[in-house]
PDB file of C-alpha atoms in Angstrom:
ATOM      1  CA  UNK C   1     -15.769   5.391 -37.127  1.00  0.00           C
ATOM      2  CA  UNK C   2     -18.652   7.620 -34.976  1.00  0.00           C
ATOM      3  CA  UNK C   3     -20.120   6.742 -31.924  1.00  0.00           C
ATOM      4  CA  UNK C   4     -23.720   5.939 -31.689  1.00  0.00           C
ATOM      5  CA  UNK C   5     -25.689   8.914 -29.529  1.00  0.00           C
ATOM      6  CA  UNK C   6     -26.203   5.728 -26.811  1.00  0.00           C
ATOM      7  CA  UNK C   7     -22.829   4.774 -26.760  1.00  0.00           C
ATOM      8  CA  UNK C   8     -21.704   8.407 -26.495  1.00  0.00           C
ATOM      9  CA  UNK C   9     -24.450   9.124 -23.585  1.00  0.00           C
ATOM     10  CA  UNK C  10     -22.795   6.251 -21.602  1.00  0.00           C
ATOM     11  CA  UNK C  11     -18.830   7.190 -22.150  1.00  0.00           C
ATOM     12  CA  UNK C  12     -20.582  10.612 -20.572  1.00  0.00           C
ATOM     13  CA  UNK C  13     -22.287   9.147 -17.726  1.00  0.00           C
ATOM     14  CA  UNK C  14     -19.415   7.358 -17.389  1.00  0.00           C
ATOM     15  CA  UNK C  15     -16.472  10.231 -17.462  1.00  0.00           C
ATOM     16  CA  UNK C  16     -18.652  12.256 -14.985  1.00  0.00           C
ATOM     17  CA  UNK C  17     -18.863   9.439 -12.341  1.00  0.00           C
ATOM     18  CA  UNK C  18     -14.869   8.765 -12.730  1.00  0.00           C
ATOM     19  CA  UNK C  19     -14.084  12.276 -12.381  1.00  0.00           C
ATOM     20  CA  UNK C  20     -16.331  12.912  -9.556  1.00  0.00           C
ATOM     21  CA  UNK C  21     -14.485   9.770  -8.018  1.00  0.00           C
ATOM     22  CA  UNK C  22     -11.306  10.774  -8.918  1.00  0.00           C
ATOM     23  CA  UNK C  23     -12.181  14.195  -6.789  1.00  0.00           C
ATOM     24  CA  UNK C  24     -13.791  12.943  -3.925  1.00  0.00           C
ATOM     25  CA  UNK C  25     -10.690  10.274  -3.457  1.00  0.00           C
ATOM     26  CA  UNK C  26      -8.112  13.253  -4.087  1.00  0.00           C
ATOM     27  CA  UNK C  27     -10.099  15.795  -1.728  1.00  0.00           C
ATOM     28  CA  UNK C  28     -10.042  12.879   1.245  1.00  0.00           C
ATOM     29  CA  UNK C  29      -6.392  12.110   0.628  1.00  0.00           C
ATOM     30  CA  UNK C  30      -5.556  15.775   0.801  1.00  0.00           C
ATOM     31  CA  UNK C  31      -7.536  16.059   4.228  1.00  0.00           C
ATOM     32  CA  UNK C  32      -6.074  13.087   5.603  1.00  0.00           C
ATOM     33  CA  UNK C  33      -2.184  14.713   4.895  1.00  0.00           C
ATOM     34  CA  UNK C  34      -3.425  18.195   5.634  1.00  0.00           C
ATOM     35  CA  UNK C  35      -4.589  16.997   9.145  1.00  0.00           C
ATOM     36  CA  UNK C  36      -1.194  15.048   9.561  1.00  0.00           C
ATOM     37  CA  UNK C  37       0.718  18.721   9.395  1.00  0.00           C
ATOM     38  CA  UNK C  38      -2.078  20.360  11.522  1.00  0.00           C
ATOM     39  CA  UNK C  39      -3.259  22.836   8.722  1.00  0.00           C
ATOM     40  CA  UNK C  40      -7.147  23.492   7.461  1.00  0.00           C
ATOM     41  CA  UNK C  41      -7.557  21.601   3.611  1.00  0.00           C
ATOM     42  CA  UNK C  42      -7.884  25.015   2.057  1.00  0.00           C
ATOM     43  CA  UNK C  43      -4.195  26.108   4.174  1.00  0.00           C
ATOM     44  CA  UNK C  44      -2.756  23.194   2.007  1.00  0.00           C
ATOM     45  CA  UNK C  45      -4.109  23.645  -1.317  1.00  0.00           C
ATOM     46  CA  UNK C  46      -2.653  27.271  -0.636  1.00  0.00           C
ATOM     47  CA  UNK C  47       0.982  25.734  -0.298  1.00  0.00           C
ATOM     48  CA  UNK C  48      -0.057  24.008  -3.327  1.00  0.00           C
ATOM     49  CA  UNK C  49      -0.923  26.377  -5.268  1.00  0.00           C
ATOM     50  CA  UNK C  50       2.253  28.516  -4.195  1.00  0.00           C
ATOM     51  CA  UNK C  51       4.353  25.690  -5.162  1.00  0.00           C
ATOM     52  CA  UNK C  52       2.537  25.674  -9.075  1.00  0.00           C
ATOM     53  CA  UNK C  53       2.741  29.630  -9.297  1.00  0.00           C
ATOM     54  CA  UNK C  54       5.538  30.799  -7.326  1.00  0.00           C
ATOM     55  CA  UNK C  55       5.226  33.587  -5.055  1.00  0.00           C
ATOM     56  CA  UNK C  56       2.329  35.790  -5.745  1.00  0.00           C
ATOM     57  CA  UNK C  57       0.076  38.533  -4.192  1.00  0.00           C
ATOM     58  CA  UNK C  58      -2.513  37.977  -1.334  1.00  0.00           C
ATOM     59  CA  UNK C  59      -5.262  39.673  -4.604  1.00  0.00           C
ATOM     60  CA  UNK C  60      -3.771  36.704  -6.870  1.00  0.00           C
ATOM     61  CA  UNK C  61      -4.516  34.107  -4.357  1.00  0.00           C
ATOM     62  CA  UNK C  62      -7.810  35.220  -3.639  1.00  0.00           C
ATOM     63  CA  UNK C  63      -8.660  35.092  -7.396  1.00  0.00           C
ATOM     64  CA  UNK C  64      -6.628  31.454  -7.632  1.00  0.00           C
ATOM     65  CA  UNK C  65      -9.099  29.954  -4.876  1.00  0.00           C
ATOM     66  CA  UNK C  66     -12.106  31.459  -5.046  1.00  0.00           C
ATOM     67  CA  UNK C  67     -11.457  33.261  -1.165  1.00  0.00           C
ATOM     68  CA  UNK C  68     -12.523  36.924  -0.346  1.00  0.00           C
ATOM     69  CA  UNK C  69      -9.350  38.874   0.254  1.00  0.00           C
ATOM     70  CA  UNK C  70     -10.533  38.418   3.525  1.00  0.00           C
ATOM     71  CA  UNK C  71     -10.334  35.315   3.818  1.00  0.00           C
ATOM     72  CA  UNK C  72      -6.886  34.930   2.252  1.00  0.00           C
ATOM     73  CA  UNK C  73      -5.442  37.220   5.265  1.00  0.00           C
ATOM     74  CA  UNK C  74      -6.687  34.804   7.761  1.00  0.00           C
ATOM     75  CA  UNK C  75      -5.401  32.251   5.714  1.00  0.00           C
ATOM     76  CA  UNK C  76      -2.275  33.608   5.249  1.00  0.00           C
ATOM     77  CA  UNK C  77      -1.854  34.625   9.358  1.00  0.00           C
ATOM     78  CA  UNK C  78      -2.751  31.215   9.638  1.00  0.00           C
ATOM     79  CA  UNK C  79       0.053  29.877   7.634  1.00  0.00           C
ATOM     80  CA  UNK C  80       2.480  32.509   8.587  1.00  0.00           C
ATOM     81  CA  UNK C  81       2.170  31.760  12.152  1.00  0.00           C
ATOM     82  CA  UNK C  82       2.943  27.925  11.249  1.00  0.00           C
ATOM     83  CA  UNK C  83       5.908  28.931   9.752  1.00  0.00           C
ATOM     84  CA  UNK C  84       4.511  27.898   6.229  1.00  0.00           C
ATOM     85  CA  UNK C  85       4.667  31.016   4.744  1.00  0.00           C
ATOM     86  CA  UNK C  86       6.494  34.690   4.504  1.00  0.00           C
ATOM     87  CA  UNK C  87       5.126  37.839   3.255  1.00  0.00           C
ATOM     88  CA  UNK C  88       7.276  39.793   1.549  1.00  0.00           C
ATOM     89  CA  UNK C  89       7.302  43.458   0.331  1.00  0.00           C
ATOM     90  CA  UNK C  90       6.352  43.588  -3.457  1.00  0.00           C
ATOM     91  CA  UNK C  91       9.481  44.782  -5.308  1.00  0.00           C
ATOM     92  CA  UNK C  92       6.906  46.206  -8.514  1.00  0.00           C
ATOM     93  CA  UNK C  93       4.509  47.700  -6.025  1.00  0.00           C
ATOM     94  CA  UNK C  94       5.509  48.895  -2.421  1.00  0.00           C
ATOM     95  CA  UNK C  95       1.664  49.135  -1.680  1.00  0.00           C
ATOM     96  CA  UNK C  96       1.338  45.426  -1.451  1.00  0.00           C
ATOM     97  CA  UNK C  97       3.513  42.238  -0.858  1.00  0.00           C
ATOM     98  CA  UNK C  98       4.207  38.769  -2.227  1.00  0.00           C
ATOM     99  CA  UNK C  99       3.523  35.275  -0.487  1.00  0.00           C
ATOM    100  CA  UNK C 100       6.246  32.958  -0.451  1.00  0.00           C
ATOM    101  CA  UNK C 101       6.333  29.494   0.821  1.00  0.00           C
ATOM    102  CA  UNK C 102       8.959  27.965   3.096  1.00  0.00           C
ATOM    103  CA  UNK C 103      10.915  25.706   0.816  1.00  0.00           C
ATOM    104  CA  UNK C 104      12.188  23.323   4.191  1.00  0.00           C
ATOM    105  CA  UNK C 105       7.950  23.074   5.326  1.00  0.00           C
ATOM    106  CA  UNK C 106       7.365  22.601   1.505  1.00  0.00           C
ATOM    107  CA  UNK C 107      10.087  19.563   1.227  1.00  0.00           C
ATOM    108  CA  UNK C 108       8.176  18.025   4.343  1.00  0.00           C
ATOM    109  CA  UNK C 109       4.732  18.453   2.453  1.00  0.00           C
ATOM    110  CA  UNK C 110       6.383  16.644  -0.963  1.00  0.00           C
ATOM    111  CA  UNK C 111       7.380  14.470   1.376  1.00  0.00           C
ATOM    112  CA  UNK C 112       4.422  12.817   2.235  1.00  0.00           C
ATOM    113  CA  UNK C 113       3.816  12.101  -2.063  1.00  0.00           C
ATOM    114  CA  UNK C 114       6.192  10.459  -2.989  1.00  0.00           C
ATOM    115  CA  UNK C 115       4.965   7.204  -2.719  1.00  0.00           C
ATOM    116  CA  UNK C 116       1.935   8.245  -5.099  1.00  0.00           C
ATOM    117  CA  UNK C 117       4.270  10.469  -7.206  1.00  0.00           C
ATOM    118  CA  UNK C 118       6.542   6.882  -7.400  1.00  0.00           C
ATOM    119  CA  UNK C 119       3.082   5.284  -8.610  1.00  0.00           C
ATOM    120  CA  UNK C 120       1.642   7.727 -11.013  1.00  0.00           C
ATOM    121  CA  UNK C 121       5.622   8.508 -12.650  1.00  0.00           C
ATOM    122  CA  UNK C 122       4.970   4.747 -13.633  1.00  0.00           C
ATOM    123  CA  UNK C 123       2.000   4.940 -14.940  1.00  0.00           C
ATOM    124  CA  UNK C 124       2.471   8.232 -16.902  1.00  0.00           C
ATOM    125  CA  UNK C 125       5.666   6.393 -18.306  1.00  0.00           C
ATOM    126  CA  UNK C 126       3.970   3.266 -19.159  1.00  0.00           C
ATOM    127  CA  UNK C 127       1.327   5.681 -20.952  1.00  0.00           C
ATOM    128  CA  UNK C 128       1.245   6.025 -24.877  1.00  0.00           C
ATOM    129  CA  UNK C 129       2.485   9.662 -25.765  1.00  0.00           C
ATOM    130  CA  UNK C 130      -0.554  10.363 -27.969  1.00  0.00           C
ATOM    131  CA  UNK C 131      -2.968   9.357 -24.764  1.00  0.00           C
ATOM    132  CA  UNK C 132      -1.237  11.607 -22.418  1.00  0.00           C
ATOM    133  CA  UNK C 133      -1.481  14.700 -25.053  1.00  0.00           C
ATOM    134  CA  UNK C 134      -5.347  14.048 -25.053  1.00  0.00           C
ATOM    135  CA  UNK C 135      -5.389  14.054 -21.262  1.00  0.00           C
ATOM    136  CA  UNK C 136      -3.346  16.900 -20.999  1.00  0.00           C
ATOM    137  CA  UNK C 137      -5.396  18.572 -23.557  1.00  0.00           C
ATOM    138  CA  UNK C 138      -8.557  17.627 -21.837  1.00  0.00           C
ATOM    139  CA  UNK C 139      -7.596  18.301 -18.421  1.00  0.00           C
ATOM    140  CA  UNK C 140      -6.530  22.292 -19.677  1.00  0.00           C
ATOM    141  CA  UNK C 141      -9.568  22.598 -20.885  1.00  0.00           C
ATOM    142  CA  UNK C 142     -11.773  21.457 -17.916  1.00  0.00           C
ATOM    143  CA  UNK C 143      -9.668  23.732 -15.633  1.00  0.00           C
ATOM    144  CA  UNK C 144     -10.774  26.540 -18.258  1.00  0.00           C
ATOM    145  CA  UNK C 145     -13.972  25.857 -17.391  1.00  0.00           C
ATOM    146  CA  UNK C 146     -13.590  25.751 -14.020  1.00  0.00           C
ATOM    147  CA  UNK C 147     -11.752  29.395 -13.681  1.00  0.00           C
ATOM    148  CA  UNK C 148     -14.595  30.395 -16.060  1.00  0.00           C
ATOM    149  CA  UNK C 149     -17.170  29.449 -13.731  1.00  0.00           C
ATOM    150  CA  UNK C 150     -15.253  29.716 -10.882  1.00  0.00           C
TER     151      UNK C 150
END
């Protein structure tokens, strides 16, 4: 069965204004719990994303978030200084160094979750296995989109 061009403008209009919901909510959560540990919102999706990729290079980092190398230092001395992070020399390349996060500061951060991790581990096992390959499928392909045009 197709969808009717009106009924496939409105699941659109629709998708846009639940995802751009969905990110404003996540974005003020994330400041709120940021602000509880004293770091900048950009400091903590750095821990995040150091948690997804495992340690990695200042250069890697910068290209993860978007940040001028630059910026990433001050980030990092930022971080480092909290006790967040460690630099480390780069075993493949003595010329530069890896960022690693604290795992005890990291356990703190998770920490703070688990009551929505608690929530959304229900829902996600509640949820059909065919519906959560479609959003896992879709949601790899918007962030494919967004490095693209990052």
């Amino acid at each position: 069965m197709t969808m009717s061009s009106e009924n496939r403008t409105a699941l659109h209009a629709a998708m846009f204004g639940h995802i751009r919901h969905f990110i404003a909510g996540t974005i003020l959560f994330h400041q709120k719990l940021a602000e509880r540990v004293g770091l900048h919102m950009t400091d903590m999706q750095c821990i995040n994303l150091l948690d997804l990729l495992g340690p990695v290079t200042p250069g890697k980092l910068a290209e993860c978030t978007g940040l001028t190398t630059g910026g990433v230092t001050v980030m990092l001395d930022r971080l480092e200084r909290a006790g967040f992070v460690k630099r480390e020399p780069n075993p493949n390349d003595r010329r530069s160094v890896i960022v690693r996060v604290n795992p005890k500061k990291l356990r703190k951060i998770k920490a703070m979750y688990a009551g929505v991790d608690e929530q959304f581990g229900a829902f996600l096992a509640e949820t059909p296995e065919a519906e959560l390959q479609s959003v896992a499928n879709f949601f790899a392909r918007m962030n494919a989109i967004r490095r693209k045009e990052g």
